[in-house]
Coordinates of C-alpha atoms (C1' of nucleotides) in Angstrom, one line a residue:
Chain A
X1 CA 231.1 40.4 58.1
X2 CA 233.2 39.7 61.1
X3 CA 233.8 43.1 62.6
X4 CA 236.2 43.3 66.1
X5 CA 233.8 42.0 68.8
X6 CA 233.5 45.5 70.1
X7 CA 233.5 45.3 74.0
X8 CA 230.8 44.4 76.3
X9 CA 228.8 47.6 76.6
X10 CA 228.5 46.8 80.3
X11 CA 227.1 49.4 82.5
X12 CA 229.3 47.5 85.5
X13 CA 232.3 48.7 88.0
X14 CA 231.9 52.2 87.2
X15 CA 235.5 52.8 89.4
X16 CA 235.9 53.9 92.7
X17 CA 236.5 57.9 93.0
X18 CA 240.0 58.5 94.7
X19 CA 237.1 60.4 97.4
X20 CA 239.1 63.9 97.1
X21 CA 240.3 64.5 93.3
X22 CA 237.8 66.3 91.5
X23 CA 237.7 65.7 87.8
X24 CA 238.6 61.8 87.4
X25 CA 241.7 61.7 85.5
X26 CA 240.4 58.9 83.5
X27 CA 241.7 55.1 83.8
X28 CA 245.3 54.8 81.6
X29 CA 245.0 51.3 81.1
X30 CA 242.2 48.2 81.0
X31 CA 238.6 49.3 79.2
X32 CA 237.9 52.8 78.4
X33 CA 234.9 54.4 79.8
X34 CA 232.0 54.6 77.7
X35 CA 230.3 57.7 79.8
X36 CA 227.3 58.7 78.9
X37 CA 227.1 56.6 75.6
X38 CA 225.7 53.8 78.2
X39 CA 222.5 55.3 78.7
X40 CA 222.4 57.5 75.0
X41 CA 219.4 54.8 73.5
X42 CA 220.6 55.6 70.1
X43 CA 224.2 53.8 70.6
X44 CA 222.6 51.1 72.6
X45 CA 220.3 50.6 70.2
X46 CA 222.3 50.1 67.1
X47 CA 225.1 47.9 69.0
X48 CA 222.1 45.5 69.8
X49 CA 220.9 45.7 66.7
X50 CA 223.8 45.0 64.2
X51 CA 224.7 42.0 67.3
X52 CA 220.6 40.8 66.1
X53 CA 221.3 40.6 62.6
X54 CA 224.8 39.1 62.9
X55 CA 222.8 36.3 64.6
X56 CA 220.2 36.2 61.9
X57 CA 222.6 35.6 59.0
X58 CA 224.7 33.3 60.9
X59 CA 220.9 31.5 61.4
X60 CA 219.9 31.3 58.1
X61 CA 223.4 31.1 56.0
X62 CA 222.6 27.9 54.6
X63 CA 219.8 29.7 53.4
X64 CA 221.9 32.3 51.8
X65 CA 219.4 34.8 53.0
X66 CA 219.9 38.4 54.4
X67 CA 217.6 40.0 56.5
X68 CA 216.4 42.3 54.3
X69 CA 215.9 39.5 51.6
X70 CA 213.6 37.3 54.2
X71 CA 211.9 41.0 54.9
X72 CA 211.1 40.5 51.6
X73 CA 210.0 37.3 51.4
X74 CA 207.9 37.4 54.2
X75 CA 205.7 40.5 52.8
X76 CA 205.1 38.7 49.0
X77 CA 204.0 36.0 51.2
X78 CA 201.3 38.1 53.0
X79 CA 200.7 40.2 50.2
X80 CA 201.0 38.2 46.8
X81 CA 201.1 40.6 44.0
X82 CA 201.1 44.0 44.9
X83 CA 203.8 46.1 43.2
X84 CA 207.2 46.7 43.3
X85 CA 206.7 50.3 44.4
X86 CA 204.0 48.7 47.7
X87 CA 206.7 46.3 48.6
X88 CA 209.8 48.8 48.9
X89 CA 208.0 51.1 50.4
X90 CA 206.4 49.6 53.1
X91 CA 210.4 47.8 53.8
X92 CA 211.3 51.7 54.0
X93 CA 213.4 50.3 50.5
X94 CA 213.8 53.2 47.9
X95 CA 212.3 51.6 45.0
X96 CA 215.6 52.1 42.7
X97 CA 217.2 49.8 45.4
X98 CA 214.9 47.6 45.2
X99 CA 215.2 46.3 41.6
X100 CA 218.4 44.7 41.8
X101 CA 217.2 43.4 45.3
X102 CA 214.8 41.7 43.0
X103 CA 216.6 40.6 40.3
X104 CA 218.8 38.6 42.7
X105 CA 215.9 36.8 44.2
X106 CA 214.0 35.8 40.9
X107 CA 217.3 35.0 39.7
X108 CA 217.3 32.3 42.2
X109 CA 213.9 31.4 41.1
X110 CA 212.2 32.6 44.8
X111 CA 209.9 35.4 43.7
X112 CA 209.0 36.6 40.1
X113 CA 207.3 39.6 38.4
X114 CA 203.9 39.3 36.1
X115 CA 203.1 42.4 34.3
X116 CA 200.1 43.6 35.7
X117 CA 197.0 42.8 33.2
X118 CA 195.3 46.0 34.9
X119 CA 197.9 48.2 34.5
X120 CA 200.5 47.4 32.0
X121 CA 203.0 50.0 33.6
X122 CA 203.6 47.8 37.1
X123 CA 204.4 44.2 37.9
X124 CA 202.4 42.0 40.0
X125 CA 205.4 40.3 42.5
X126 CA 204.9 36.8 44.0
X127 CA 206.9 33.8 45.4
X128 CA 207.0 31.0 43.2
X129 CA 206.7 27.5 44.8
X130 CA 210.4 27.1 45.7
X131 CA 210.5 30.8 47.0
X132 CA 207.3 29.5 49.2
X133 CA 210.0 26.1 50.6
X134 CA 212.4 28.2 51.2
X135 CA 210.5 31.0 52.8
X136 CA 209.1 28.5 55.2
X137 CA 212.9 27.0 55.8
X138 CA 213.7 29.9 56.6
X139 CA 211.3 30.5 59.2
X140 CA 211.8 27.7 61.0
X141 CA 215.8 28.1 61.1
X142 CA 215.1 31.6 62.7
X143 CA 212.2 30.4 65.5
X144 CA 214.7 27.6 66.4
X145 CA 217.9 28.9 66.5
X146 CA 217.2 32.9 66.2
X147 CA 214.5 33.6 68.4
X148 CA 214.8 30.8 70.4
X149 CA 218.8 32.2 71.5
X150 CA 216.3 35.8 71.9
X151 CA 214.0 34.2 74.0
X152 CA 216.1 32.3 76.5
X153 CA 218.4 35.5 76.9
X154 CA 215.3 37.8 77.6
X155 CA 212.8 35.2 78.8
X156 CA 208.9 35.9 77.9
X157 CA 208.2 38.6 80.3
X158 CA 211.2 40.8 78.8
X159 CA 210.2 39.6 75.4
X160 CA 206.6 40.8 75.5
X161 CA 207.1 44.2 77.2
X162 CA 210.6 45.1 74.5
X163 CA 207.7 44.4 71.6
X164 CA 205.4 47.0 73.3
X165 CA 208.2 49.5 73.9
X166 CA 209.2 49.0 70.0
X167 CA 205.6 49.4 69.3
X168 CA 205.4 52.5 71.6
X169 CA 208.5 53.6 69.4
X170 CA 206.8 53.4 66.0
X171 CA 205.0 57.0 66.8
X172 CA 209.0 57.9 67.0
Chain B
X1 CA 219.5 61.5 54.4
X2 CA 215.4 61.7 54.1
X3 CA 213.8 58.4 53.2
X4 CA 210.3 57.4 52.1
X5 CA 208.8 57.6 55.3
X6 CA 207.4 54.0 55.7
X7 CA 204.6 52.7 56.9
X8 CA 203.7 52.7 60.9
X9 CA 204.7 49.2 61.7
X10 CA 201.0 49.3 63.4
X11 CA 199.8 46.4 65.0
X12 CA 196.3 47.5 64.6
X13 CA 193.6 46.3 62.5
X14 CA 194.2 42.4 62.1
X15 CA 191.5 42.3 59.2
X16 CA 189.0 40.3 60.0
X17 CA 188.5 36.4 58.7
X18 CA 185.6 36.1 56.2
X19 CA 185.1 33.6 58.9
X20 CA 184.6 30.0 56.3
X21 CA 187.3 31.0 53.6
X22 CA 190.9 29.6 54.8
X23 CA 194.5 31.0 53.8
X24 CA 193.2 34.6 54.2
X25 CA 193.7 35.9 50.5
X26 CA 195.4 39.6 52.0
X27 CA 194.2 42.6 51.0
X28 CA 194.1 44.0 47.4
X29 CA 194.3 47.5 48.9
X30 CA 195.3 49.8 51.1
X31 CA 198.8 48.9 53.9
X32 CA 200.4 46.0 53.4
X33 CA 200.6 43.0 56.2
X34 CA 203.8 42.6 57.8
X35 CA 203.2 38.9 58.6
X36 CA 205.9 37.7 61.1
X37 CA 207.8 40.9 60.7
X38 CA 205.8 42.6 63.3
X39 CA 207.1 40.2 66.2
X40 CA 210.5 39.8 64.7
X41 CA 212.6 41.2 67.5
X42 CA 215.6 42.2 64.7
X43 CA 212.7 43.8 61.9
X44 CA 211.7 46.0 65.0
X45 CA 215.3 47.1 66.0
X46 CA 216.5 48.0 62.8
X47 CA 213.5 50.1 61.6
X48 CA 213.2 52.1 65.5
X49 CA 217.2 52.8 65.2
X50 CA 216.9 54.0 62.1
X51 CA 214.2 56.6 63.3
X52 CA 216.2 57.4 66.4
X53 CA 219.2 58.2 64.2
X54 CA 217.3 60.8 61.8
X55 CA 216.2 62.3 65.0
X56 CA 219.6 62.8 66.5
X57 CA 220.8 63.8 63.8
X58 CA 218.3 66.2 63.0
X59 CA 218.5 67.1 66.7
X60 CA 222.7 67.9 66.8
X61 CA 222.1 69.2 62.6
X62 CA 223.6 72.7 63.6
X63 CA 226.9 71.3 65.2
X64 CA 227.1 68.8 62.2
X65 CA 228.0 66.2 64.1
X66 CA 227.0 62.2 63.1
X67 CA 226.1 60.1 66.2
X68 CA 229.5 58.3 65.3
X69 CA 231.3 61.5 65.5
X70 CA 229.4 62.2 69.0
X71 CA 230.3 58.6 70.2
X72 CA 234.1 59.4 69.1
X73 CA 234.1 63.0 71.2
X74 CA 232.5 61.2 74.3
X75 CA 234.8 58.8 74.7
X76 CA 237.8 61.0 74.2
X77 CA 236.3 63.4 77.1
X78 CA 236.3 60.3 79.1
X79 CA 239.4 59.0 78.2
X80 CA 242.2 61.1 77.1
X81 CA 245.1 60.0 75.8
X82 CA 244.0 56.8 74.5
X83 CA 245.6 55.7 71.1
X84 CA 243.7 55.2 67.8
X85 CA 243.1 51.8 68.3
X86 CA 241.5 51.6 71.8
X87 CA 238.8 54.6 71.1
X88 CA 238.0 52.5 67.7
X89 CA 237.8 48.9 68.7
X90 CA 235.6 50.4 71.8
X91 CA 233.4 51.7 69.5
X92 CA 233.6 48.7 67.0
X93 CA 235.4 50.7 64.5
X94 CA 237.7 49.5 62.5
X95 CA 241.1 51.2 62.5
X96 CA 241.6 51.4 58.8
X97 CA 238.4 53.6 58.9
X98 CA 238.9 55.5 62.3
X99 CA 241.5 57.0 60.0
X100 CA 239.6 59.5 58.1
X101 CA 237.1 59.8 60.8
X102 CA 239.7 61.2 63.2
X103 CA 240.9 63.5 60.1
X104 CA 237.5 64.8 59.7
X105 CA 237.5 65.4 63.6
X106 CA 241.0 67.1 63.6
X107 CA 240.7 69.2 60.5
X108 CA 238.1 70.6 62.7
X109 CA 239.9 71.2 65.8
X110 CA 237.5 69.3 67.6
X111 CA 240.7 67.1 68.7
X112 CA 244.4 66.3 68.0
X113 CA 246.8 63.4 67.3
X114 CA 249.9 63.5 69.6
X115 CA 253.1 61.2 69.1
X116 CA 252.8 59.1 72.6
X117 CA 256.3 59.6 74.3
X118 CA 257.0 56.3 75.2
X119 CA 255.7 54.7 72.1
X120 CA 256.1 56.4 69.3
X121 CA 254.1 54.3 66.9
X122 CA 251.0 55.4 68.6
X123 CA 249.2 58.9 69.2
X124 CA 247.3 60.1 72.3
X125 CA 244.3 61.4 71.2
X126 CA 242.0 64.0 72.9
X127 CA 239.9 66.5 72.7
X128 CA 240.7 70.1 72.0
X129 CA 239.5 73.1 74.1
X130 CA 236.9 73.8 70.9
X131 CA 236.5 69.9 71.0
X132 CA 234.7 70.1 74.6
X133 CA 233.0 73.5 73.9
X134 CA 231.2 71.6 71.1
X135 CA 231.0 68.4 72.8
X136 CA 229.1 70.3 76.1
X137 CA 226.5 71.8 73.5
X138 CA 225.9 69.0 71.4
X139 CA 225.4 67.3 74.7
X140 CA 222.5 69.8 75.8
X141 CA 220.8 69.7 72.5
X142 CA 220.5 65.9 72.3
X143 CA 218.9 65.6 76.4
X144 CA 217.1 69.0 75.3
X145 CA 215.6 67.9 71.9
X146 CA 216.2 64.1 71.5
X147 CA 216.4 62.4 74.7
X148 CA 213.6 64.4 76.2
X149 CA 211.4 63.1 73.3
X150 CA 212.3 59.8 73.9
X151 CA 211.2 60.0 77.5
X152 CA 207.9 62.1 76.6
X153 CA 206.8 59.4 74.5
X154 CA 208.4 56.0 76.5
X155 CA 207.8 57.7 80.2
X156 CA 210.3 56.7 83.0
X157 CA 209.2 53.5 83.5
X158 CA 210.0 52.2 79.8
X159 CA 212.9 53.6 79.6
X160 CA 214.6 52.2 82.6
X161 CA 212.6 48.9 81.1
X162 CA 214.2 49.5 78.0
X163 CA 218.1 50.0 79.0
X164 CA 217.7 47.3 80.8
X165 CA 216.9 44.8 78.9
X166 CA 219.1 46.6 76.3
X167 CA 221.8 45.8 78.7
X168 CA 220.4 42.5 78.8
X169 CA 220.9 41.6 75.3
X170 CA 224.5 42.9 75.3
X171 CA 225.0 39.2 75.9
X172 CA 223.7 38.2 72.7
Chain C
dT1 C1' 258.6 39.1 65.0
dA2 C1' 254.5 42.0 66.4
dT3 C1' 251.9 46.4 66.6
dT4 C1' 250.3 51.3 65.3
dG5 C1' 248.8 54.1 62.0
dT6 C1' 248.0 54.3 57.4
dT7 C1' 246.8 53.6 52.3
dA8 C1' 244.4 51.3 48.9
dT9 C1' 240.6 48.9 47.7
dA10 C1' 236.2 46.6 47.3
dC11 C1' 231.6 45.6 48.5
dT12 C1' 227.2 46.8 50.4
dC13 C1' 223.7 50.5 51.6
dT14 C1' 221.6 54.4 50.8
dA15 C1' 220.2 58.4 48.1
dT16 C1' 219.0 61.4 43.8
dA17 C1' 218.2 62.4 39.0
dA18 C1' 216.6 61.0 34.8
dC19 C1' 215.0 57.8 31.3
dT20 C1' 211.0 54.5 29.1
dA21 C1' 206.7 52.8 28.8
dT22 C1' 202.6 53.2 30.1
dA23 C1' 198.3 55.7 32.1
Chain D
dT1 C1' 200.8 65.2 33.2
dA2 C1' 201.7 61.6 36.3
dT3 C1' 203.2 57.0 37.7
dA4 C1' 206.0 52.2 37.7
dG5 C1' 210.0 50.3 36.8
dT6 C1' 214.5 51.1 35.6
dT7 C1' 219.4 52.9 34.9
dA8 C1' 223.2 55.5 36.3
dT9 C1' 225.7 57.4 39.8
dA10 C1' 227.4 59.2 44.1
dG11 C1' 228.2 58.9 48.9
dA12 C1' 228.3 56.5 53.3
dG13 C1' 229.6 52.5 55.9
dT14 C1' 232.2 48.4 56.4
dA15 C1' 235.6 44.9 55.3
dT16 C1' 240.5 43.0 54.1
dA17 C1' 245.4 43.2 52.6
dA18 C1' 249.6 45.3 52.9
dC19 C1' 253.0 48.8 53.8
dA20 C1' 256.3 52.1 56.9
dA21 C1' 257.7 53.2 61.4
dT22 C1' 258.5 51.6 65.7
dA23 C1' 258.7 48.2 69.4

DNA sequence: TATTGTTATACTCTATAACTATA
DNA sequence: TATAGTTATAGAGTATAACAATA
């Protein structure tokens, strides 16, 4: 999990020109120039991103739940027993992926299948009452330490108007 | 490369209440809720970078180069000569994998490995004359095709919003 | 002794084909 | 025949340990 703290991505001290040298010969020492990777969205994006989750887990470790497993979580609590097929899919899960994704979490006793009485072929997914406990744990670990680090960094102007650009981003 | 295209993450259409009944029983049809998911700053990320990803790489598809592989050219136009281990921690590669990558690279003359002269543990990398051709076209296609998509559908304004606060969060 | 590049390896994610049981 | 869940498998991506050459 620990990767190398990459460097700071900064966009800062973009060094001085020698005023007549054409072609900048590059820095030979001290941080490398990132060029235009500091404005590509894509890099930016997925830097921030992996730093997000990294947070998240480190949030909810006594929880000894991933992102993607609270993803889960969160949906069969909004949506109790639709199928496994509705569930992947709407995670963007391919639904051969998601089987042993849920054998680990009704291993653990946080979510189980019922064969549908409707149709015999599909199972009905739901969180059992310990996947609802620790489900709500989990919630509250990542509003108080997760998105409450989020929020002081960006404050609630920044906050509200990166949620509308992400939601602009969805027609993407 | 080409997943099941998941749902919208829409914000639209809250359902509404049956106005007496309490704990909403969700919908036995149709899109699934995403509950807290849609305001979870790291849900968000991780589902737009994907996109953005398929895009450039769709975008750069006839120079078959990975946005890893573009990250690795840029910053050896921008700083030649740097050894293995500066272009990868930069990048937040690990150098037992920035092995292959770089093989992949050189096999295709896109850039070469020379022993450094006054250490000879370590090789200056950089770019080839091929390596910059490629580099300056892959370059045009992704402001052509993929960043000039992103700033059709975000406008100016959001995305100088948006780097910013990316830049923001590179505190996190 | 420490560092650079490297190999080997393992674990997670992601992706596709194909099977089974139901419909 | 089509679909839901499943198995098997392959390929990326990522992580750690350890080695040879060099400092």
């Amino acid at each position: 999990m620990a990767n190398s703290r990459p460097m700071a991505v900064s966009r800062a001290a973009p060094r001085a020109q020698p005023a007549r040298k054409e072609a900048a010969p590059a820095a030979e020492s001290g941080p490398l120039q990132l060029g235009e990777l500091s404005e590509l969205l894509g890099y930016q994006f997925k830097r921030t991103q992996l730093r997000i989750f990294e947070d998240f887990i480190r949030c909810v470790a006594s929880l000894q739940l991933t992102p993607a497993q609270f993803s889960v979580l969160v949906l069969l609590e909004k949506n109790p027993g639709r199928n496994q097929t509705e569930i992947a899919s709407t995670l963007g899960i391919l639904r051969p992926n998601f089987v042993s994704m849920l054998d680990g979490l009704e291993s653990r006793k946080l979510c189980e299948r019922i064969r549908s009485p409707h149709d015999r072929r599909s199972h009905q997914v739901m969180l059992t009452e310990k996947g609802h406990s620790i489900l709500a744990r989990a919630k509250r670990l990542v509003a108080a330490k997760h998105e409450s680090r989020l929020n002081a960094l960006l404050g609630d102007a920044d906050r509200a108007a990166l949620l509308r650009i992400l939601d602009k981003l969805s027609a993407f």
